[in-house]
Amino acid sequence: MEYQKVINIAVIAHVDAGKSTLVDAFLRQSHVFRENEEVVDCVMDSNELERERGITIYSKNCSIMYKDVKINIVDTPGHADFSSEIERIIRTVDNVILLVDASEGPMPQTRFVLSKALEIGLKPILLINKIDKKDARPQEVIDEVFELFCNLNANDEQLDFPVLYGVAKKGIIKASLDDPSETLEPLFNVLFERNHVYDVKKNDLPLQMQISTLAYDDYIGRLGIGRVFQGRLKANQEVSYCRADGKIVTTRIGKIYHYEGIKRVEVSEICSGDIAVISGIPSISIGETISSKETPLPMELIKIEEPTLSMDFCVNSSPFAGRSGKFLTTLQIKARLLKELEVNVGMKVEDNLTTESFKVSGRGELHLSVLIEKMRREGYEFAVSKPKVIMHKENGVLLEPMQRVTVNVVDHYAGRVIQAFNIRKGVLEDMDSDNGYTHLVYVLPARALIGYRQEFTNETHGEGTLLTQFIGYAPYVGELPRRSNGVMVSVATGTTMAYSLQFLEDRGVLLVPPSVEVYEGQIIGINNMSNDLAVNPIKNKNLTSVRSAATDVAVSVSAPRIMSLEEALEFIEDDELVEITPDAIRLRKKILTKLDRRLAYREEQAQGK
């Protein structure tokens, strides 16, 4: 096979800064698509959830040809909850393009993804995107990015980063603000100035390929994706498989593929520098090395940060179990969770003491909620508990995960946010005010934010933004305030009646509308008071033969509050569950009957809990 010139790059940024849009521009201007081919925006965000949420969840590969050079492009997630994707993929590239919004400047997640690139010595190219915004401030943003580089201990070479300006949505990149360019040409020029084409001499060295990503094909099985650092890789070749446990075994790989545009294409051989997809090793995992049979050369394993949050996935035990789901049993749920581990290495699954639940750990609420939503759409039915942070012990000291929280809020509401963070034992790092907005930076325990986001939205009337970044572990800070509102719990099973619900409206906020089925133990509303309230939402007006003046009065009930999955996970307490089915998300008590809950409470009190 003739050697192909290769450069590998990644696009990194904060959520919604324009990563996927830039990749679209790369693909369009390199004529990957036919002239008459209909192409959707953000073509790399092919997952249904990615399109709905407007974020990149999984890192993906594609390639383009520019002149005679193949450029492999990796689109990375911008959210720290998917940090395991970023940590792995960043090692397969020669350089990164750092996108920063010309108005917002560097955001908390920008700091996270940039730190990963600087750690391994990459020299990023800064692209100030969305310069067509009315409130764009490119020069100030460059200064902020330079300060961020300094804070992350960038070396002199890294601090000497080139700056480009652009509107990725229109496929325009400029070397300066007054540059007349209407294409990506300036970006290509800088890429070739900053990166050397992979050395052809490395083809003659012993094979060395490290697995950075996993995929699964229903026909082929588990796939390993990674960069061939040196040597040549051939289909059906006998190789040394250097496993994570230190053992080196001889095995034979199956088919090999590389990327042409957005497609995976089977080839007979791949040269050094290119990104390859291999089949044939069922147990292959992240960080492991494929090397030559004669001279095994294992590479340093890729370190993936530990999960910070966990929740229990339980078999659905509600009276409505099995009505809409196809997969309900312990074995089916466990099999699906283990399948997720095939490709999602940032997640852990452990058996609980009971046989009907599993402890699933991830990098954050979004990381776990994406899995829950995927399973729900696949026909699984189960229940999940309140998310809990994962504590660590070092030298007898209990440590908990901490987060840096960045808030931008209208000045009028800043006092409420400061008060809420102080109650949650936050430490103020920075505060300033500009153009009617207050900018706050706090360090808080990660568990302090569970259940707070909806309160934040209400307190700021939707005019504030809250962004978080995991920063490490610190000594346990003690008990934190819990949810201030109790809930309304149904004491009967049946269909909700408007007649009953109209009287419950005065006691709080309803979560269900009239004419839907509910069961005993289901949470149907939020109480204004702090205690739980047992209510009967299925009671109808008594019918008599005596007419009255109010007989024909129409009953009016306000629209209920419909919680999203993330809101439901944040809302529930330790004695509650979120019931997940393909057609509904319900909130319920772990113990369904009022009498059993009372007995359980007395037992806890007797044990001194």
XYZ file of C-alpha atoms in Angstrom:
609
model
C 0.000 0.000 0.000
C 1.308 3.463 -0.930
C 2.123 5.672 2.054
C -0.369 8.472 2.620
C 0.598 11.776 4.218
C -1.387 12.164 7.455
C -2.115 14.838 10.070
C -4.429 14.204 13.033
C -6.273 17.084 14.689
C -9.028 17.472 17.292
C -11.541 20.274 17.718
C -12.077 21.192 21.386
C -14.312 23.801 23.001
C -16.959 24.579 25.564
C -20.474 23.271 24.868
C -22.177 25.189 22.016
C -19.055 27.062 20.868
C -19.301 25.664 17.325
C -17.188 22.461 17.232
C -19.606 20.385 15.169
C -20.338 23.350 12.891
C -16.623 23.750 12.128
C -16.348 20.050 11.299
C -19.325 20.497 8.944
C -17.407 23.281 7.179
C -14.312 21.052 6.865
C -16.388 18.308 5.247
C -18.287 20.611 2.887
C -15.262 22.536 1.626
C -13.253 19.363 1.030
C -16.111 18.025 -1.157
C -16.792 14.944 0.935
C -20.465 15.130 -0.035
C -21.904 14.934 -3.527
C -23.239 18.177 -5.000
C -26.830 16.875 -4.955
C -26.515 15.180 -1.548
C -28.773 16.486 1.199
C -26.677 17.120 4.312
C -28.035 18.032 7.746
C -26.322 20.510 10.049
C -23.933 19.066 12.650
C -23.610 15.894 10.594
C -21.177 14.386 13.130
C -23.798 14.597 15.897
C -25.494 11.525 14.467
C -26.874 10.247 17.761
C -30.551 11.027 18.388
C -29.866 12.433 21.857
C -27.054 14.637 20.537
C -29.390 16.212 18.017
C -32.135 16.785 20.573
C -29.852 18.297 23.199
C -27.621 20.158 20.754
C -24.400 18.849 22.341
C -21.688 16.380 21.402
C -21.765 13.356 23.715
C -19.455 10.898 21.969
C -16.150 11.664 20.256
C -16.225 10.794 16.562
C -13.749 10.511 13.715
C -13.863 11.660 10.127
C -11.267 12.566 7.523
C -10.776 14.982 4.640
C -8.209 15.341 1.871
C -6.520 18.703 1.472
C -4.191 18.766 -1.517
C -2.275 15.495 -1.031
C -2.585 15.252 2.760
C -5.173 13.246 4.681
C -6.424 15.136 7.744
C -8.105 12.981 10.387
C -10.477 15.148 12.442
C -11.848 14.253 15.870
C -14.980 16.004 17.140
C -14.824 15.898 20.950
C -17.473 16.456 23.652
C -17.367 19.830 25.371
C -18.925 18.763 28.678
C -16.816 17.544 31.604
C -19.321 14.739 32.303
C -17.923 13.081 29.179
C -14.322 13.693 30.183
C -13.380 10.053 29.618
C -14.014 10.630 25.904
C -11.702 13.664 25.860
C -8.916 12.086 27.950
C -8.623 9.166 25.542
C -9.017 10.829 22.187
C -6.638 13.717 22.831
C -3.693 11.288 22.719
C -4.396 10.255 19.133
C -3.908 13.720 17.607
C -0.976 15.927 16.643
C -2.680 19.179 17.558
C -5.941 20.763 18.617
C -8.044 23.682 17.414
C -9.428 25.519 20.449
C -12.728 27.229 19.636
C -13.790 30.123 21.849
C -16.961 32.187 21.442
C -16.135 35.800 20.501
C -18.717 37.054 22.976
C -18.674 34.584 25.878
C -14.919 34.070 26.005
C -13.366 31.011 27.696
C -15.940 29.133 29.797
C -15.416 26.546 32.587
C -15.512 23.572 30.215
C -13.010 25.381 27.953
C -10.584 25.265 30.861
C -11.140 21.539 31.279
C -10.656 20.456 27.652
C -7.688 22.808 27.202
C -5.934 21.467 30.302
C -6.045 17.945 28.846
C -4.377 19.152 25.630
C -1.662 21.128 27.432
C -0.876 18.227 29.784
C 0.406 16.070 26.928
C 2.365 18.898 25.278
C 0.077 19.855 22.377
C 0.351 23.421 21.017
C -3.233 24.578 20.392
C -4.415 26.882 17.613
C -6.885 29.471 18.919
C -9.945 30.141 16.777
C -12.205 32.994 17.899
C -15.564 31.880 16.544
C -18.821 33.781 15.938
C -17.140 37.129 15.258
C -20.337 38.218 13.498
C -22.135 38.549 16.841
C -23.237 42.061 17.774
C -21.566 41.776 21.179
C -18.357 40.152 19.879
C -15.203 41.297 21.723
C -12.369 39.302 20.089
C -9.420 41.260 21.484
C -10.636 40.955 25.081
C -11.313 37.246 24.561
C -7.730 36.697 23.316
C -6.418 38.314 26.523
C -8.700 36.079 28.609
C -7.494 32.970 26.763
C -3.855 33.983 27.263
C -4.534 34.373 30.990
C -6.166 30.946 30.998
C -3.078 29.416 29.336
C -0.908 31.009 32.036
C -3.171 29.667 34.804
C -2.842 26.185 33.317
C 0.982 26.434 33.383
C 1.412 26.419 29.609
C 5.040 26.514 28.446
C 6.522 29.237 26.240
C 5.825 27.359 22.998
C 2.219 26.775 23.972
C 1.786 30.440 24.950
C 2.918 31.464 21.477
C -0.362 30.278 19.961
C -1.595 31.524 16.562
C -4.960 33.315 16.553
C -7.586 32.986 13.829
C -11.042 34.530 13.557
C -14.084 33.008 11.981
C -17.752 32.260 11.517
C -17.763 28.460 11.435
C -21.429 28.291 10.462
C -20.592 30.068 7.175
C -17.290 28.245 6.706
C -15.269 31.457 6.973
C -11.871 31.686 8.710
C -9.726 34.836 8.713
C -6.078 35.388 9.634
C -7.040 38.863 10.895
C -10.297 40.699 11.430
C -9.912 42.656 8.175
C -8.889 39.582 6.125
C -11.240 39.216 3.076
C -11.122 35.385 3.243
C -14.408 33.532 2.598
C -13.096 29.971 3.086
C -11.143 27.797 5.546
C -7.869 28.409 3.679
C -6.184 30.419 6.510
C -6.877 27.582 8.943
C -5.345 24.991 6.612
C -2.276 27.185 6.201
C -1.757 27.428 9.963
C -2.338 23.686 10.389
C 0.507 22.899 7.991
C 2.768 25.519 9.563
C 2.239 24.089 13.058
C 2.196 20.375 12.208
C 4.567 18.198 10.257
C 3.193 15.415 8.111
C 3.779 12.055 9.803
C 7.326 10.778 9.248
C 7.429 8.153 6.489
C 10.427 6.477 8.178
C 8.145 5.283 11.003
C 6.546 2.803 8.586
C 9.638 0.606 8.859
C 9.603 0.483 12.685
C 7.898 -2.291 14.696
C 4.110 -1.931 14.866
C 2.704 0.116 17.746
C -0.974 1.103 17.959
C -2.842 2.253 21.086
C -6.601 1.831 21.500
C -8.299 5.120 22.435
C -11.965 4.442 21.655
C -14.272 1.438 21.534
C -17.210 0.773 19.255
C -19.590 -2.128 18.775
C -20.994 -3.658 15.605
C -23.841 -6.170 15.772
C -22.225 -8.269 13.027
C -18.497 -7.861 13.699
C -18.531 -7.444 17.490
C -16.272 -5.208 19.543
C -14.105 -2.744 17.635
C -10.957 -0.968 18.802
C -10.157 2.499 17.417
C -6.750 4.087 17.770
C -3.753 5.643 16.111
C -0.972 3.645 14.505
C 2.031 5.409 16.034
C 4.580 3.430 14.033
C 4.819 0.464 11.685
C 2.176 -0.950 9.368
C -1.048 -2.733 10.291
C -2.481 -5.416 7.999
C -5.758 -7.312 7.994
C -5.581 -10.816 9.563
C -2.099 -10.041 10.916
C -0.690 -11.898 13.921
C 0.185 -9.338 16.609
C 1.184 -9.007 20.251
C -1.785 -7.874 22.307
C -0.431 -5.923 25.328
C -3.244 -6.002 27.877
C -4.008 -3.571 30.690
C -3.076 -6.192 33.317
C 0.495 -6.339 31.953
C 0.152 -9.667 30.123
C 1.224 -9.925 26.504
C -0.519 -12.530 24.335
C -0.261 -13.401 20.661
C -3.491 -13.019 18.740
C -4.771 -12.324 15.265
C -6.730 -9.231 14.340
C -9.620 -9.473 11.871
C -10.662 -6.726 9.526
C -9.229 -3.217 9.565
C -10.861 0.029 8.520
C -9.994 3.692 8.180
C -12.102 6.828 7.714
C -12.923 8.393 4.382
C -15.103 11.419 5.031
C -17.626 10.294 7.631
C -17.624 6.669 6.435
C -15.703 3.708 7.796
C -14.044 1.922 4.874
C -12.414 -1.512 4.945
C -8.790 -1.620 3.775
C -6.060 -4.257 3.629
C -3.311 -2.163 5.260
C -2.865 1.042 7.273
C 0.389 2.980 7.544
C 1.828 4.858 10.526
C 0.114 8.073 11.561
C -3.373 7.061 10.461
C -6.313 6.239 12.718
C -7.403 2.621 12.381
C -10.440 0.583 13.407
C -9.745 -3.098 14.114
C -11.908 -6.137 14.816
C -11.152 -9.651 16.018
C -10.189 -9.070 19.689
C -13.381 -9.482 21.796
C -11.770 -8.348 25.067
C -9.905 -5.306 23.733
C -10.069 -2.245 25.990
C -9.020 1.392 26.268
C -5.283 2.097 26.563
C -4.133 -1.350 25.458
C -1.482 -1.700 22.759
C -1.373 -3.683 19.522
C 2.266 -4.329 18.690
C 4.364 -6.488 16.407
C 4.496 -10.204 17.200
C 8.294 -10.269 17.283
C 8.970 -7.104 19.343
C 6.098 -6.199 21.692
C 6.223 -2.499 22.679
C 3.433 -1.751 25.208
C 2.578 1.940 25.585
C 1.737 3.748 28.814
C -1.887 3.143 29.751
C -4.335 6.017 29.370
C -5.498 7.192 32.778
C -9.239 7.764 33.039
C -10.489 9.862 35.959
C -12.676 8.046 38.455
C -16.490 8.487 38.549
C -17.804 11.089 40.994
C -21.516 10.224 41.154
C -23.508 7.012 41.560
C -27.115 5.865 41.637
C -28.971 2.574 41.978
C -30.713 1.059 38.956
C -33.558 -1.093 40.318
C -36.138 -3.452 38.870
C -39.430 -1.574 38.533
C -41.747 -2.737 41.339
C -44.626 -0.303 40.778
C -48.191 -1.512 40.063
C -47.786 -0.294 36.475
C -44.658 -2.382 35.830
C -44.604 -4.112 32.459
C -47.272 -2.011 30.798
C -45.005 -0.418 28.198
C -41.508 -1.818 28.648
C -40.109 -4.863 26.814
C -37.090 -5.434 29.083
C -37.945 -5.575 32.785
C -35.971 -8.295 34.555
C -32.765 -8.108 36.549
C -30.869 -10.136 33.946
C -32.018 -7.919 31.068
C -31.089 -4.716 32.888
C -27.712 -6.121 33.954
C -26.934 -7.294 30.420
C -27.693 -3.831 29.043
C -25.510 -2.114 31.660
C -22.618 -4.473 30.941
C -23.027 -3.797 27.216
C -22.672 -0.066 27.960
C -19.314 -0.780 29.590
C -18.109 -2.110 26.222
C -17.842 1.460 24.922
C -18.323 3.737 27.958
C -15.153 3.344 30.019
C -15.946 6.348 32.244
C -18.750 4.330 33.838
C -18.734 1.545 36.440
C -21.379 -1.074 37.259
C -21.361 -2.974 40.558
C -23.733 -5.473 42.187
C -25.653 -4.256 45.221
C -26.476 -6.321 48.288
C -29.965 -6.933 46.881
C -30.243 -8.941 43.674
C -32.751 -6.523 42.150
C -30.541 -3.425 41.899
C -27.133 -2.346 40.600
C -24.888 0.545 41.543
C -23.989 2.558 38.430
C -21.290 5.232 38.726
C -20.456 7.995 36.258
C -18.833 11.400 35.861
C -21.973 13.421 36.581
C -25.743 13.670 36.318
C -25.660 14.308 32.566
C -23.406 11.303 32.006
C -25.859 9.023 33.846
C -29.047 10.632 32.509
C -27.906 10.076 28.906
C -27.592 6.341 29.640
C -31.028 6.308 31.312
C -32.630 8.060 28.337
C -30.967 5.671 25.871
C -32.240 2.643 27.802
C -35.742 4.119 28.051
C -35.922 4.564 24.288
C -34.673 1.029 23.736
C -37.675 -0.346 25.660
C -36.175 -0.846 29.116
C -38.246 -0.272 32.225
C -36.619 0.285 35.637
C -36.341 2.718 38.561
C -33.388 4.826 39.693
C -32.491 6.307 43.066
C -31.283 9.769 44.041
C -27.733 10.443 42.744
C -25.061 10.335 45.444
C -21.484 11.588 45.323
C -18.700 9.042 45.715
C -16.545 9.707 48.773
C -12.885 8.733 49.158
C -10.731 8.101 52.210
C -7.063 9.051 52.368
C -5.013 8.611 55.550
C -8.239 8.262 57.525
C -9.672 11.557 56.196
C -13.022 11.441 54.379
C -12.850 13.345 51.084
C -15.627 14.446 48.757
C -15.621 15.766 45.153
C -15.598 19.546 44.766
C -16.743 21.705 41.870
C -15.928 25.209 40.732
C -19.206 26.937 39.882
C -19.296 29.936 37.555
C -22.484 32.017 37.641
C -23.614 34.984 35.559
C -26.787 36.529 36.933
C -28.696 39.809 36.799
C -27.488 42.070 39.645
C -30.969 42.094 41.188
C -30.847 38.323 41.859
C -27.188 38.025 42.858
C -27.957 38.259 46.589
C -30.236 35.221 46.450
C -27.586 33.136 44.693
C -24.862 34.206 47.152
C -27.133 33.321 50.074
C -27.929 29.893 48.583
C -24.235 29.103 47.986
C -23.232 30.251 51.464
C -25.871 27.991 53.021
C -24.411 25.133 50.951
C -20.955 25.852 52.403
C -19.534 27.370 49.243
C -16.357 29.448 49.188
C -16.360 32.613 47.066
C -13.306 32.836 44.775
C -14.202 35.771 42.543
C -16.937 38.348 42.089
C -17.383 41.289 39.747
C -20.193 43.223 38.082
C -20.501 44.498 34.517
C -23.389 45.812 32.388
C -26.023 44.889 34.957
C -24.753 41.314 35.455
C -22.867 39.878 38.407
C -20.177 37.254 37.759
C -19.579 34.827 40.641
C -17.052 31.999 41.007
C -17.611 29.617 43.933
C -16.083 26.337 45.063
C -18.753 23.989 46.427
C -19.140 20.300 47.316
C -20.539 18.461 44.286
C -23.471 17.171 46.349
C -24.516 20.750 47.163
C -25.598 21.214 43.553
C -27.787 18.108 43.395
C -31.325 19.489 43.355
C -30.235 23.136 43.164
C -30.399 23.856 39.420
C -34.203 24.146 39.300
C -34.137 26.371 42.374
C -31.490 28.509 40.647
C -33.693 28.879 37.571
C -36.657 29.916 39.725
C -34.659 32.332 41.888
C -33.114 34.070 38.870
C -36.329 33.967 36.797
C -34.442 32.148 34.055
C -31.997 35.040 33.601
C -28.898 33.347 35.004
C -26.377 30.795 33.761
C -24.681 28.224 35.978
C -21.640 26.243 34.786
C -19.641 23.702 36.761
C -16.203 22.106 36.617
C -14.857 19.215 38.700
C -11.643 20.333 40.424
C -10.721 17.447 42.714
C -11.355 16.219 46.261
C -11.396 18.057 49.603
C -12.235 17.108 53.207
C -15.914 16.372 53.881
C -17.704 19.615 54.841
C -20.541 18.065 56.854
C -24.315 17.974 56.454
C -25.932 20.196 53.831
C -29.501 21.529 53.615
C -32.031 19.164 52.048
C -35.048 19.837 49.860
C -37.248 22.403 51.577
C -40.566 21.130 50.131
C -42.400 17.925 50.877
C -44.447 16.043 48.302
C -48.058 15.009 47.759
C -48.304 11.217 47.689
C -51.301 9.381 46.322
C -53.037 7.014 48.752
C -55.119 5.323 46.048
C -54.759 3.715 42.634
C -56.985 4.910 39.817
C -57.593 7.800 37.419
C -57.017 11.370 38.594
C -60.096 13.585 38.743
C -60.186 17.332 38.123
C -62.577 17.620 41.063
C -59.887 16.364 43.476
C -56.966 18.120 41.843
C -58.591 21.563 42.028
C -58.512 21.385 45.848
C -54.913 20.112 45.885
C -53.717 23.112 43.855
C -53.966 25.297 46.934
C -51.563 23.000 48.776
C -48.748 23.099 46.213
C -47.751 22.399 42.604
C -49.306 19.479 40.734
C -47.158 17.071 38.725
C -50.014 15.197 37.013
C -52.999 16.396 34.952
C -56.586 15.113 35.241
C -57.565 11.817 33.607
C -54.250 9.971 33.995
C -53.686 6.775 35.913
C -51.768 6.957 39.195
C -50.987 4.387 41.846
C -50.656 4.321 45.610
C -47.255 5.705 46.568
C -46.823 7.792 43.401
C -45.788 11.420 43.891
C -48.432 13.592 42.224
C -47.389 17.044 43.458
C -45.012 19.247 45.451
C -46.261 20.387 48.849
C -45.858 24.057 49.825
C -44.861 22.890 53.306
C -41.836 20.809 54.266
C -43.812 17.677 55.208
C -45.127 14.953 52.915
C -48.880 15.012 52.366
C -50.994 11.896 51.731
C -53.745 12.821 49.258
C -56.495 11.165 47.229
C -56.371 12.486 43.652
C -58.954 10.028 42.265
C -61.935 11.122 44.362
C -64.842 12.448 42.294
C -67.816 14.559 43.248
C -70.647 12.598 44.837
C -73.617 12.282 42.486
C -77.112 12.959 43.882
C -80.566 13.491 42.431
C -80.745 16.962 43.936
C -79.698 19.797 41.618
C -77.775 22.742 43.035
C -76.579 26.094 41.736
C -73.025 24.792 41.395
C -73.939 21.620 39.496
C -72.916 22.856 36.054
C -69.883 24.898 37.092
C -66.856 23.817 35.037
C -63.869 22.568 37.036
C -60.631 24.302 36.082
C -57.182 22.901 36.945
C -53.914 24.621 36.090
C -51.430 22.869 33.809
C -49.144 20.576 35.848
C -45.411 20.969 36.055
C -43.797 18.365 33.791
C -40.309 17.442 34.968
C -37.555 16.421 32.590
C -35.437 13.401 33.481
C -32.609 15.576 34.858
C -35.063 17.646 36.933
C -36.636 14.491 38.346
C -33.228 13.060 39.322
C -32.315 16.311 41.068
C -35.675 16.600 42.832
C -36.069 13.242 44.566
C -34.870 12.458 48.094
C -33.283 9.312 49.535
C -36.662 7.636 50.182
C -37.888 8.226 46.627
C -37.306 6.802 43.144
C -37.754 7.900 39.550
C -39.682 5.274 37.603
C -38.407 5.068 34.019
C -40.593 3.551 31.289
C -40.626 3.997 27.489
C -43.745 6.183 27.654
C -43.525 7.902 31.060
C -41.276 9.234 33.802
C -42.941 9.029 37.211
C -41.842 9.952 40.728
C -42.661 7.573 43.560
C -41.831 6.622 47.125
C -39.581 3.592 47.642
C -42.182 2.227 50.076
C -45.550 2.586 48.388
C -48.128 2.302 51.206
C -48.590 4.953 53.866
C -48.695 2.378 56.693
C -45.458 0.698 55.616
C -43.718 4.087 55.355
C -44.837 4.956 58.864
C -43.588 1.617 60.233
C -40.245 2.064 58.446
C -39.905 5.552 59.920
C -40.566 4.263 63.457
C -38.020 1.494 62.959
C -35.395 4.045 61.872
C -36.136 6.204 64.913
C -35.839 3.185 67.183
C -32.432 2.373 65.702
C -31.304 5.941 66.322
C -30.957 6.920 62.677
